[in-house]
PDB file of C-alpha atoms in Angstrom:
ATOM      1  CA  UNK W   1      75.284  32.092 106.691  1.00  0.00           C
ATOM      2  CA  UNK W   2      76.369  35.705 107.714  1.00  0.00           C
ATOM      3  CA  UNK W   3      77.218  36.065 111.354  1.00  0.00           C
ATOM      4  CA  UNK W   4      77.930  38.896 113.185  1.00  0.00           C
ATOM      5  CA  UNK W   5      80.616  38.553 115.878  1.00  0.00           C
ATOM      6  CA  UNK W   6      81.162  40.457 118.553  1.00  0.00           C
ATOM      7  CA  UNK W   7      85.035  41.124 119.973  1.00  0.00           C
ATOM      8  CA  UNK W   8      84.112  43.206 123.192  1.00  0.00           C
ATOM      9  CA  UNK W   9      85.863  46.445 123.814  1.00  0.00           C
ATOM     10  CA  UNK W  10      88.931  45.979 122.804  1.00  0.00           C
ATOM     11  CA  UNK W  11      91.083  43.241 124.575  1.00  0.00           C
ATOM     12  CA  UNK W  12      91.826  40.009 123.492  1.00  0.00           C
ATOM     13  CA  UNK W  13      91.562  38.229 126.491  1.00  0.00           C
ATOM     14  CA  UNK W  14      87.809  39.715 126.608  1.00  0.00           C
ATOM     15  CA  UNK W  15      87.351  37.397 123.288  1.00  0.00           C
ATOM     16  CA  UNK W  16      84.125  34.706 124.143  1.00  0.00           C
ATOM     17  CA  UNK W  17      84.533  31.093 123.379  1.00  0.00           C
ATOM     18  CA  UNK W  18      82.037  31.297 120.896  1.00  0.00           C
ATOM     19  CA  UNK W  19      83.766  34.079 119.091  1.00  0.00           C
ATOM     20  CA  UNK W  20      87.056  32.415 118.531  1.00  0.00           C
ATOM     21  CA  UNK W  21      85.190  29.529 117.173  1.00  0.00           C
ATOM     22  CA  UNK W  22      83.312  31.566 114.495  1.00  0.00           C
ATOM     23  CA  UNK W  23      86.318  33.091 113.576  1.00  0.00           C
ATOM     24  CA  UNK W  24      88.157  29.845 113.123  1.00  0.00           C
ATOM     25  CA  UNK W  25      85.498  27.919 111.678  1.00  0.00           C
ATOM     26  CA  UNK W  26      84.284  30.918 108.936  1.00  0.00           C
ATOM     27  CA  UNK W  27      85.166  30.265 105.327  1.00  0.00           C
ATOM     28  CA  UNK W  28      85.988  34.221 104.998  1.00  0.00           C
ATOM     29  CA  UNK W  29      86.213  36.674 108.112  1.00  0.00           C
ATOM     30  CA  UNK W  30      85.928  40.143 107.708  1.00  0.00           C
ATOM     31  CA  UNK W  31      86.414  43.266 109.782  1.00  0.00           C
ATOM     32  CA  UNK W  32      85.717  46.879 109.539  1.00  0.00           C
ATOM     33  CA  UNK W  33      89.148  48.446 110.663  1.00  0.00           C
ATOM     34  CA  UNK W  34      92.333  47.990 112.214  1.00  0.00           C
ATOM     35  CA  UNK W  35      91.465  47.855 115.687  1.00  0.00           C
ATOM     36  CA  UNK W  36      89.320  44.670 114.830  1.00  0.00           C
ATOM     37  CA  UNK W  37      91.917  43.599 112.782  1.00  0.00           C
ATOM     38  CA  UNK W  38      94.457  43.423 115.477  1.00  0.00           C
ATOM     39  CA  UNK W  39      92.226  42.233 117.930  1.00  0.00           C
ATOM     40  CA  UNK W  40      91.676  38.845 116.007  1.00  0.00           C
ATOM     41  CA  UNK W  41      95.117  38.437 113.913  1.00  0.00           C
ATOM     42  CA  UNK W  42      96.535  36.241 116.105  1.00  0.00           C
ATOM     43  CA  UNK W  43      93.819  33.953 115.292  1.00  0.00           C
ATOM     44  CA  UNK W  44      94.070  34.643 111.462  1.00  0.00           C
ATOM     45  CA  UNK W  45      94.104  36.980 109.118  1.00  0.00           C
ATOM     46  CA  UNK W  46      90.895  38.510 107.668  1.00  0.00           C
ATOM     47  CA  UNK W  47      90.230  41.037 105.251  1.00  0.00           C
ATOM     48  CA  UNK W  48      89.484  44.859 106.217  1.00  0.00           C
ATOM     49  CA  UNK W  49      86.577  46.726 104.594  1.00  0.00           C
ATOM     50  CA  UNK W  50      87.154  50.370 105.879  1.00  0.00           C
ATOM     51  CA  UNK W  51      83.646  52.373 106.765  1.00  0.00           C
ATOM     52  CA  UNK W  52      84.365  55.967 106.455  1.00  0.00           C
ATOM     53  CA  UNK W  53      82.412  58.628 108.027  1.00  0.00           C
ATOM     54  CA  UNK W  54      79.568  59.572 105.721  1.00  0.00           C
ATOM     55  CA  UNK W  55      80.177  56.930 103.508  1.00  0.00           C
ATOM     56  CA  UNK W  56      79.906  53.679 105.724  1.00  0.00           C
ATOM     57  CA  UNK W  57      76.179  53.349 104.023  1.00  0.00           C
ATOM     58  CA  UNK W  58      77.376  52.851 100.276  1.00  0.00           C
ATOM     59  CA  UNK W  59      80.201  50.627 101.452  1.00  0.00           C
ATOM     60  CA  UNK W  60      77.539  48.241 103.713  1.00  0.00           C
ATOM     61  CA  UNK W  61      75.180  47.831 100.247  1.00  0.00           C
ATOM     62  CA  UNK W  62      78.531  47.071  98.466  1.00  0.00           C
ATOM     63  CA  UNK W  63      79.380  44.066 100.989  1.00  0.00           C
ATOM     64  CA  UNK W  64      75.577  43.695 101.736  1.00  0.00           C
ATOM     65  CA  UNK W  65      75.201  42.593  97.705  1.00  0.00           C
ATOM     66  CA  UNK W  66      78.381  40.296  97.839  1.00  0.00           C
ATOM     67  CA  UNK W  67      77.477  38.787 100.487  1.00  0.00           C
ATOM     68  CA  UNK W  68      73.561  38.527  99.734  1.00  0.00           C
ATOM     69  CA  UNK W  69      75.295  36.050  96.858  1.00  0.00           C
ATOM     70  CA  UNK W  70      77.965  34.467  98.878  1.00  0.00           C
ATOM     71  CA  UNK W  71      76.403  33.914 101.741  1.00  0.00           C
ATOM     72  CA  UNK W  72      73.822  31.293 100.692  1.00  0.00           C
ATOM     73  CA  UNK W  73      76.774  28.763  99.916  1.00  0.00           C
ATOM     74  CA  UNK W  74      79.622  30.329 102.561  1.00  0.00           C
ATOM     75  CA  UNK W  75      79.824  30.722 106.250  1.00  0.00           C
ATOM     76  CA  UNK W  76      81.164  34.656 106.600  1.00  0.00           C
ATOM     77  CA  UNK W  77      81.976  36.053 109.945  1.00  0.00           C
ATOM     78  CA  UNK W  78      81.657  39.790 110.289  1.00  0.00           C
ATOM     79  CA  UNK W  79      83.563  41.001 113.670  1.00  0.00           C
ATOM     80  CA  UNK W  80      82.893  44.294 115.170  1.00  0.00           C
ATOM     81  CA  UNK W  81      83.867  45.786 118.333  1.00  0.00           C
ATOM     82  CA  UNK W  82      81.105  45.006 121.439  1.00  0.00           C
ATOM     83  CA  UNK W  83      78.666  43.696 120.506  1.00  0.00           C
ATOM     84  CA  UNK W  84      76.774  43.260 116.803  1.00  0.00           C
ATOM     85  CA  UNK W  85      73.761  44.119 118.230  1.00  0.00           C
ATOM     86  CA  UNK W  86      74.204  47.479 120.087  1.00  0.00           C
ATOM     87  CA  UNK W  87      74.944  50.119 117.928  1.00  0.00           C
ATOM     88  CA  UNK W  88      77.301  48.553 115.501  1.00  0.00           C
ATOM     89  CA  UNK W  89      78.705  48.350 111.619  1.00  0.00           C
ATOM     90  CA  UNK W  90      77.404  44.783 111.106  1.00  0.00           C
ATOM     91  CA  UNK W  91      73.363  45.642 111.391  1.00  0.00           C
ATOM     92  CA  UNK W  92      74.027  48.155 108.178  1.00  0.00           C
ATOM     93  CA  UNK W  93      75.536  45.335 105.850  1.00  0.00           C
ATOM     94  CA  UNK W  94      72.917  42.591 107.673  1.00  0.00           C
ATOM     95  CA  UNK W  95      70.073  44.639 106.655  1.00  0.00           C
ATOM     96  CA  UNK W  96      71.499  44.876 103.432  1.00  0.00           C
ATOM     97  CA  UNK W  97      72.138  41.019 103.042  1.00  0.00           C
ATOM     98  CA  UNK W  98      68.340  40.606 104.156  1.00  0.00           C
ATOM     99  CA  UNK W  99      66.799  42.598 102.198  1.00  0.00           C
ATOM    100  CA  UNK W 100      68.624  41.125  98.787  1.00  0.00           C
ATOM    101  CA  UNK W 101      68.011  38.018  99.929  1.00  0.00           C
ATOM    102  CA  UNK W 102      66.114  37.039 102.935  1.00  0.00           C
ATOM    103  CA  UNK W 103      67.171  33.254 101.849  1.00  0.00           C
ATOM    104  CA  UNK W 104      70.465  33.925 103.652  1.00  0.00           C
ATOM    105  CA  UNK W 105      70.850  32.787 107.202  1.00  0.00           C
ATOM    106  CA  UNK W 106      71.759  35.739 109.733  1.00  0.00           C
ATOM    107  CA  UNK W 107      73.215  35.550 113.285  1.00  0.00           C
ATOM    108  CA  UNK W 108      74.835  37.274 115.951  1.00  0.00           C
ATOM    109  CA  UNK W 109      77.593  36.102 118.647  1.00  0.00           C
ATOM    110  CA  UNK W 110      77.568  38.734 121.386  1.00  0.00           C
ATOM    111  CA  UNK W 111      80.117  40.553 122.776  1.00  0.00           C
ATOM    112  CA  UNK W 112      81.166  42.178 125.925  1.00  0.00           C
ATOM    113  CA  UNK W 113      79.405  45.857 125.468  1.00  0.00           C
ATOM    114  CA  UNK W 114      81.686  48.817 125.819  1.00  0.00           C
ATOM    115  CA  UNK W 115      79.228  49.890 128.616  1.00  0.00           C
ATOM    116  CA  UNK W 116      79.902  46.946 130.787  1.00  0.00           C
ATOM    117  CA  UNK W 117      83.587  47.509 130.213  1.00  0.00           C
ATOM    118  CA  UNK W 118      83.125  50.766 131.205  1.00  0.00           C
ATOM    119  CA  UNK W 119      81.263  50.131 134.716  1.00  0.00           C
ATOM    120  CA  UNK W 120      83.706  47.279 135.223  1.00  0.00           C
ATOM    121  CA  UNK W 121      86.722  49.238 135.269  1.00  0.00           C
ATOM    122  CA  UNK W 122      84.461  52.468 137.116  1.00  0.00           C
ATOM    123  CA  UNK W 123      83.849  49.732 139.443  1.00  0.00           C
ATOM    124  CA  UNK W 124      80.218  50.648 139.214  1.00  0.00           C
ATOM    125  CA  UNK W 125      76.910  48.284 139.700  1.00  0.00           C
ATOM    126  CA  UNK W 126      73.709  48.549 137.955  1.00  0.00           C
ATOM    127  CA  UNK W 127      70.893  47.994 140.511  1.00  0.00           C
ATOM    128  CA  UNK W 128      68.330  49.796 138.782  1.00  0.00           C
ATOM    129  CA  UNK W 129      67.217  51.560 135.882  1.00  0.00           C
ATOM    130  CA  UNK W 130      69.331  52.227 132.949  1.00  0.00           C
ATOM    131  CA  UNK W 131      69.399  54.016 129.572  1.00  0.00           C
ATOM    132  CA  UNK W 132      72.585  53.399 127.087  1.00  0.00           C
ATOM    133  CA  UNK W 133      72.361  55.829 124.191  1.00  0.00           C
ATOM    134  CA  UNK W 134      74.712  57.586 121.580  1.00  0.00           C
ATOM    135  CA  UNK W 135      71.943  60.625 121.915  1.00  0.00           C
ATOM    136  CA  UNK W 136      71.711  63.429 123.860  1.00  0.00           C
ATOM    137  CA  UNK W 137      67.963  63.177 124.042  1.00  0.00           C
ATOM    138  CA  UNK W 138      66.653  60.972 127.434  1.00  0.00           C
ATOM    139  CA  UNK W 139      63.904  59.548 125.074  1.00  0.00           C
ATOM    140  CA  UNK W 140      64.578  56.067 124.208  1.00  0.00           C
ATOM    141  CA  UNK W 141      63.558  54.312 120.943  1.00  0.00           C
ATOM    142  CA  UNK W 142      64.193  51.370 122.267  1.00  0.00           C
ATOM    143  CA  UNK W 143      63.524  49.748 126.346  1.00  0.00           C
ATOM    144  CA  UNK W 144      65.045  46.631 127.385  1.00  0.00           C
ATOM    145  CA  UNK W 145      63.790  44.976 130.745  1.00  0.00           C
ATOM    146  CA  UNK W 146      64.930  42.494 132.761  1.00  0.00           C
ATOM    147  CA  UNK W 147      63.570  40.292 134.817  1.00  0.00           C
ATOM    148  CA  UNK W 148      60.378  40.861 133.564  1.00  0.00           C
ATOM    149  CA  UNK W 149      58.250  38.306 135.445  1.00  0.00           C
ATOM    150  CA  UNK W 150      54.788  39.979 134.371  1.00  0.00           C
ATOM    151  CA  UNK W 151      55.219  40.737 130.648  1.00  0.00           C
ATOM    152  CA  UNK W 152      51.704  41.816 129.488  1.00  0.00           C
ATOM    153  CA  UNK W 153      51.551  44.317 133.067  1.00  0.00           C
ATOM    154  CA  UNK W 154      54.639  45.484 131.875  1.00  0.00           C
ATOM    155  CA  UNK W 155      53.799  46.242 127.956  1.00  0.00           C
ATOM    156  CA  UNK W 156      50.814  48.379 129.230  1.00  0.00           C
ATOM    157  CA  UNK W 157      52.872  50.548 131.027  1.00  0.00           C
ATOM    158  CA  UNK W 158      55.356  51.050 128.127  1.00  0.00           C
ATOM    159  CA  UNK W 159      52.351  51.210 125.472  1.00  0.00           C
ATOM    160  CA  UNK W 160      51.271  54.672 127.624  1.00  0.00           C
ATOM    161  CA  UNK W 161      55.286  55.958 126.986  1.00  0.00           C
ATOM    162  CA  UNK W 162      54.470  55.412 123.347  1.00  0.00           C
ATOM    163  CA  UNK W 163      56.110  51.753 122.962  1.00  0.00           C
ATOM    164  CA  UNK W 164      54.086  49.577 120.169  1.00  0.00           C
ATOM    165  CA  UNK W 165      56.250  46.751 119.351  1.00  0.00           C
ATOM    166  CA  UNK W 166      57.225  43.935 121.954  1.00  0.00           C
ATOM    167  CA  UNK W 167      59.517  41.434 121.926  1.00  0.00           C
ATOM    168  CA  UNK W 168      59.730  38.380 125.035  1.00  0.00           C
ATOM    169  CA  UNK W 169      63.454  36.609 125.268  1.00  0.00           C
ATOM    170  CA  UNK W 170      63.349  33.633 128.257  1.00  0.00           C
ATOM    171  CA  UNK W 171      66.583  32.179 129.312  1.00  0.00           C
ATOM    172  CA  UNK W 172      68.489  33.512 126.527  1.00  0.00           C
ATOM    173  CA  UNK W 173      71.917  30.711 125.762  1.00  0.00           C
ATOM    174  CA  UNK W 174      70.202  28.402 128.512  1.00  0.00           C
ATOM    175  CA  UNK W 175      67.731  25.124 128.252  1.00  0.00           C
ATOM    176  CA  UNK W 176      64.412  26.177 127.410  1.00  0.00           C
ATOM    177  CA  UNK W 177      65.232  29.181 125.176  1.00  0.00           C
ATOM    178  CA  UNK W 178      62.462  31.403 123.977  1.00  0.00           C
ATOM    179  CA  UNK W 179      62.791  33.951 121.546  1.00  0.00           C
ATOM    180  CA  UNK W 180      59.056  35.767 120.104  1.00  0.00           C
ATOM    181  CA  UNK W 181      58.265  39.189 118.786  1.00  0.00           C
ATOM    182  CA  UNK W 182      54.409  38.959 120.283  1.00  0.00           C
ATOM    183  CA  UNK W 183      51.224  41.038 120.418  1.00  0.00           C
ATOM    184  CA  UNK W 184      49.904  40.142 123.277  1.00  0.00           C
ATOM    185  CA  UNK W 185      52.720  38.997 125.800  1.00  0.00           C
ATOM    186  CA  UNK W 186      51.985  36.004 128.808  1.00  0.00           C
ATOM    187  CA  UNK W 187      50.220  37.412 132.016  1.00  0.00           C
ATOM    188  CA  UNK W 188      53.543  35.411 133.674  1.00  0.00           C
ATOM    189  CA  UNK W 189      57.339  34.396 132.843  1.00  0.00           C
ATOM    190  CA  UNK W 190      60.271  33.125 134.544  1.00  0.00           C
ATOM    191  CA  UNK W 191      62.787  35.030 136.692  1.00  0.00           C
ATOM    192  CA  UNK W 192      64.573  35.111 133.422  1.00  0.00           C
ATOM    193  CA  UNK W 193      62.646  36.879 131.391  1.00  0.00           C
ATOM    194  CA  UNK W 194      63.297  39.900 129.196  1.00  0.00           C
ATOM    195  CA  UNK W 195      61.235  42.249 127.489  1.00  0.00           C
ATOM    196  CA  UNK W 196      62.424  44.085 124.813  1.00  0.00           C
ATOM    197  CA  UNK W 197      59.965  47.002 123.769  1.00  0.00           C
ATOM    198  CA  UNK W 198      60.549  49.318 120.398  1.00  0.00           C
ATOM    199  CA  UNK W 199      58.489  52.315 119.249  1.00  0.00           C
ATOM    200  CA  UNK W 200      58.596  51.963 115.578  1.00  0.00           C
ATOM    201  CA  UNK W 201      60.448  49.594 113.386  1.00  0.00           C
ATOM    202  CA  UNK W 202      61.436  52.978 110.911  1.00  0.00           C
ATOM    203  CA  UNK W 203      63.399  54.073 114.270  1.00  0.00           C
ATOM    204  CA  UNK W 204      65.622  51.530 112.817  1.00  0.00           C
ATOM    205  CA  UNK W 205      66.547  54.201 110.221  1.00  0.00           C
ATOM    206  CA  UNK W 206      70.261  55.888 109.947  1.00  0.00           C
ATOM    207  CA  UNK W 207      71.337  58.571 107.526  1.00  0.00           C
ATOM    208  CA  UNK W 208      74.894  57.264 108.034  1.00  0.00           C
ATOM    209  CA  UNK W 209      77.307  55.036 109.498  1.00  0.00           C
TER     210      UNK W 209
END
């Protein structure tokens, strides 16, 4: 299995449960630099694969095809800073692995996001909208909302902003968990619904790392 971990924005103490575990339990871990290196040495020691700037592609099909092999037989944890998810390292060498070898298992432990960091130590709340992007455009590729208690009400109005791909996640890490990538979403959901909406799967698509 290949698992990305996330190790939040940058404190040790901000570590999950969940994380530490991976990282013990991993047969290899690896990290992409020294600030995730010294984030997790005290738990023990990985190896570093550096990602340079312009380059970071060619290294994440080098690891992608090791660990394509590798993985299939070994548990290897991949940490990152924040979370594996959002705009990190480990989705270049994951899409790698899956496309050598879609055989291979592939998860994610989140992390702390360097945006909730951020508002935490702003001492900001969210109460509303929000858009999180490394762009200066206001267009978002990507919508994630929350409590979304009338899913297909709510695709409609993001298929007229151009949104064509929907995804429903229901008490995410709680009893009753349900992950689907869906059509046609339910007229109704729980309190603790998300929808996550995408334009195009090729917005996926990065000249570098």
């Amino acid at each position: 299995m290949l698992l990305g971990v996330g190790l939040g924005p940058g404190d040790p103490e901000l570590l999950t449960y969940r994380a530490v575990r991976a990282i013990r339990e991993a047969d290899e871990v690896i990290v992409p630099g020294k600030m995730a290196y010294a984030l997790i040495a005290h738990i023990r020691e990985p190896r570093t694969v550096e990602f340079p700037m312009g380059s970071g592609i060619e290294v994440a099909k080098r690891l992608g095809a090791e660990l394509a092999e590798r993985c299939e037989e070994e548990d290897v944890a991949f940490c990152c800073i924040g979370d594996p998810s959002l705009y990190s390292t480990f989705q270049y060498v994951a899409g790698e692995v899956s496309a050598r070898n879609p055989r291979v298992r592939i998860e994610t432990v989140p992390g702390i996001t360097g945006a909730s960091a951020a508002l935490s130590r702003l001492g900001l709340f969210v109460d509303d909208s929000l858009l999180i992007t490394t762009s200066t455009s206001l267009e978002a590729k990507m919508c994630v909302v929350l409590k979304a208690t009338r899913p297909r009400e709510l695709a409609e109005q993001l298929r007229q902003r151009g949104y064509r791909e929907f995804f429903l996640a229901e008490r995410v890490f709680m009893e009753g968990e349900r992950t689907e990538h869906l059509d046609e979403l339910p007229e109704t959901s729980s309190y603790f619904t998300m929808v996550v909406a995408r334009k195009s799967s090729s917005d996926e698509q990065h000249d570098e790392v």
